[in-house]
CSV table of C-alpha atoms in Angstrom, one decimal:
chain,number,residue,atom,x,y,z
N,1085,UNK,CA,-0.1,-0.1,-0.1
N,1086,UNK,CA,1.5,3.4,-0.9
N,1087,UNK,CA,1.2,6.3,1.4
N,1088,UNK,CA,0.1,9.4,0.4
N,1089,UNK,CA,2.2,12.2,1.2
N,1090,UNK,CA,0.4,15.5,1.6
N,1091,UNK,CA,2.3,18.8,2.1
N,1092,UNK,CA,0.6,21.2,4.3
N,1093,UNK,CA,-0.4,24.7,3.0
N,1094,UNK,CA,0.8,27.0,5.7
N,1095,UNK,CA,1.3,30.2,3.9
N,1096,UNK,CA,1.3,31.7,0.5
N,1097,UNK,CA,4.8,30.8,-0.3
N,1098,UNK,CA,4.2,27.3,0.3
N,1099,UNK,CA,2.6,24.4,-1.8
N,1100,UNK,CA,0.7,21.3,-1.1
N,1101,UNK,CA,0.1,18.4,-3.3
N,1102,UNK,CA,0.2,14.9,-4.0
N,1103,UNK,CA,3.5,12.7,-5.1
N,1104,UNK,CA,3.7,12.8,-9.0
N,1105,UNK,CA,3.6,9.3,-10.8
N,1106,UNK,CA,6.3,8.4,-13.4
N,1107,UNK,CA,4.3,9.0,-16.2
N,1108,UNK,CA,3.4,12.5,-15.5
N,1109,UNK,CA,7.0,13.2,-14.8
N,1110,UNK,CA,8.0,11.7,-18.1
N,1111,UNK,CA,5.3,13.9,-20.2
N,1112,UNK,CA,6.9,16.8,-18.6
N,1113,UNK,CA,10.2,16.0,-19.2
N,1114,UNK,CA,9.4,15.5,-23.1
N,1115,UNK,CA,8.1,18.9,-23.3
N,1116,UNK,CA,11.0,20.2,-21.7
N,1117,UNK,CA,13.4,18.2,-24.0
N,1118,UNK,CA,11.5,19.8,-27.0
N,1119,UNK,CA,11.9,23.1,-25.4
N,1120,UNK,CA,15.8,22.7,-25.1
N,1121,UNK,CA,16.2,21.3,-28.5
N,1122,UNK,CA,14.8,24.4,-30.0
N,1123,UNK,CA,17.2,26.3,-27.6
N,1124,UNK,CA,20.1,24.5,-28.6
N,1125,UNK,CA,19.1,25.1,-32.6
N,1126,UNK,CA,18.9,28.9,-32.0
N,1127,UNK,CA,22.5,28.5,-30.2
N,1128,UNK,CA,24.1,26.7,-32.8
N,1129,UNK,CA,22.4,28.9,-35.8
N,1130,UNK,CA,24.0,31.7,-33.9
N,1131,UNK,CA,27.4,30.2,-34.2
N,1132,UNK,CA,27.0,29.6,-37.9
N,1133,UNK,CA,27.5,33.0,-39.2
N,1134,UNK,CA,30.3,33.8,-36.6
N,1135,UNK,CA,32.5,30.7,-37.4
N,1136,UNK,CA,31.3,30.3,-41.2
N,1137,UNK,CA,30.3,26.6,-40.7
N,1138,UNK,CA,28.8,24.1,-38.6
N,1139,UNK,CA,30.1,24.1,-35.2
N,1140,UNK,CA,30.9,21.1,-33.3
N,1141,UNK,CA,33.3,19.6,-30.7
N,1142,UNK,CA,33.9,19.7,-26.9
N,1143,UNK,CA,33.2,23.5,-26.5
N,1144,UNK,CA,30.0,23.4,-28.3
N,1145,UNK,CA,29.0,20.3,-25.9
N,1146,UNK,CA,30.1,22.4,-23.0
N,1147,UNK,CA,27.9,25.2,-24.0
N,1148,UNK,CA,24.7,23.1,-24.8
N,1149,UNK,CA,25.2,21.3,-21.4
N,1150,UNK,CA,25.6,24.9,-19.6
N,1151,UNK,CA,22.3,25.6,-21.3
N,1152,UNK,CA,20.7,22.5,-19.8
N,1153,UNK,CA,22.0,23.1,-16.3
N,1154,UNK,CA,20.9,26.8,-16.4
N,1155,UNK,CA,17.6,26.2,-17.5
N,1156,UNK,CA,16.7,23.7,-14.9
N,1157,UNK,CA,18.5,25.1,-12.0
N,1158,UNK,CA,16.8,28.8,-12.8
N,1159,UNK,CA,13.3,27.1,-13.3
N,1160,UNK,CA,13.5,25.3,-10.2
N,1161,UNK,CA,14.9,27.8,-8.0
N,1162,UNK,CA,12.6,30.6,-9.3
N,1163,UNK,CA,9.4,28.7,-9.4
N,1164,UNK,CA,9.7,25.1,-8.7
N,1165,UNK,CA,8.6,24.5,-12.4
N,1166,UNK,CA,9.8,24.0,-15.7
N,1167,UNK,CA,7.4,24.9,-18.7
N,1168,UNK,CA,6.8,21.3,-19.0
N,1169,UNK,CA,6.1,20.9,-15.2
N,1170,UNK,CA,3.7,23.8,-15.4
N,1171,UNK,CA,1.8,22.1,-18.5
N,1172,UNK,CA,1.3,18.9,-16.2
N,1173,UNK,CA,0.6,20.9,-13.2
N,1174,UNK,CA,3.7,19.5,-11.4
N,1175,UNK,CA,6.1,21.1,-8.9
N,1176,UNK,CA,9.1,20.3,-7.3
N,1177,UNK,CA,9.2,21.6,-3.7
N,1178,UNK,CA,11.6,20.9,-0.5
N,1179,UNK,CA,10.5,19.2,2.4
N,1180,UNK,CA,9.0,22.5,3.9
N,1181,UNK,CA,6.8,23.1,0.7
N,1182,UNK,CA,9.0,25.9,-0.7
N,1183,UNK,CA,11.0,26.1,-4.0
N,1184,UNK,CA,14.1,24.0,-4.0
N,1185,UNK,CA,17.4,25.9,-3.1
N,1186,UNK,CA,20.2,26.5,-5.7
N,1187,UNK,CA,22.0,23.5,-3.8
N,1188,UNK,CA,19.1,21.3,-3.9
N,1189,UNK,CA,18.5,22.2,-7.5
N,1190,UNK,CA,22.2,21.4,-8.6
N,1191,UNK,CA,22.3,18.0,-6.2
N,1192,UNK,CA,19.0,16.9,-8.0
N,1193,UNK,CA,20.2,17.6,-11.3
N,1194,UNK,CA,23.4,15.8,-10.7
N,1195,UNK,CA,21.6,12.8,-9.2
N,1196,UNK,CA,19.0,12.4,-12.3
N,1197,UNK,CA,21.5,10.5,-14.5
N,1198,UNK,CA,22.2,8.1,-11.6
N,1199,UNK,CA,18.5,7.6,-11.2
N,1200,UNK,CA,18.3,6.6,-15.0
N,1201,UNK,CA,21.2,4.4,-14.6
N,1202,UNK,CA,20.6,0.5,-13.7
N,1203,UNK,CA,17.5,0.2,-16.0
N,1204,UNK,CA,15.9,3.5,-14.3
N,1205,UNK,CA,15.9,1.7,-11.0
N,1206,UNK,CA,16.0,5.2,-9.3
N,1207,UNK,CA,13.0,6.2,-10.9
N,1208,UNK,CA,11.4,2.9,-10.1
N,1209,UNK,CA,12.1,3.5,-6.6
N,1210,UNK,CA,9.0,5.8,-6.5
N,1211,UNK,CA,6.7,2.7,-6.4
N,1212,UNK,CA,8.7,1.0,-3.4
N,1213,UNK,CA,9.5,4.1,-1.5
N,1214,UNK,CA,7.1,4.9,1.4
N,1215,UNK,CA,7.5,8.8,0.8
N,1216,UNK,CA,7.1,8.2,-3.0
N,1217,UNK,CA,10.3,9.5,-3.8
N,1218,UNK,CA,12.7,8.8,-6.7
N,1219,UNK,CA,16.6,8.5,-5.7
N,1220,UNK,CA,17.2,12.2,-6.8
N,1221,UNK,CA,14.3,13.1,-5.0
N,1222,UNK,CA,15.7,11.7,-1.7
N,1223,UNK,CA,19.2,12.7,-2.3
N,1224,UNK,CA,18.0,16.4,-2.8
N,1225,UNK,CA,15.5,16.4,-0.1
N,1226,UNK,CA,12.8,17.5,-2.5
N,1227,UNK,CA,9.4,16.2,-3.8
N,1228,UNK,CA,7.8,16.4,-7.0
N,1229,UNK,CA,3.7,16.9,-6.5
N,1230,UNK,CA,0.9,17.2,-8.6
N,1231,UNK,CA,-0.6,20.4,-7.9
N,1232,UNK,CA,-4.1,20.5,-6.3
N,1233,UNK,CA,-6.9,21.8,-8.6
N,1234,UNK,CA,-7.5,24.8,-6.3
N,1235,UNK,CA,-3.8,25.8,-6.3
N,1236,UNK,CA,-1.8,26.8,-9.4
N,1237,UNK,CA,2.1,26.8,-9.6
């Protein structure tokens, strides 16, 4: 039996909701992937006139990686949501119901590849955890919640 974790609504800066399942998280990540892909296309199109040819190599990969890091960390710290998460009405909060801190966001982003490793065991952990958290949720002391209908992100 899975335990429903409810975050208490204590003030206007706190969020409440129920843990978000894997399908909804996956849908939001697909939205975000399309957004990041378009950002990468724009970035690379800007470099073509500067370099005079298609650009590739380690430096370009680092720039694109920095864009991913900046996108997720900025969105999570500022609003607790990316655009994909907003569309699917889910949000990342810390244990107190606040937006994650910079440190929590960075730890979460670093931990996500480990959750994907070993056939996605870190994500599947959601179904076995009493608190319904994935590995990256647990390590960063955050929760991914589905927003209640009466409260928008």
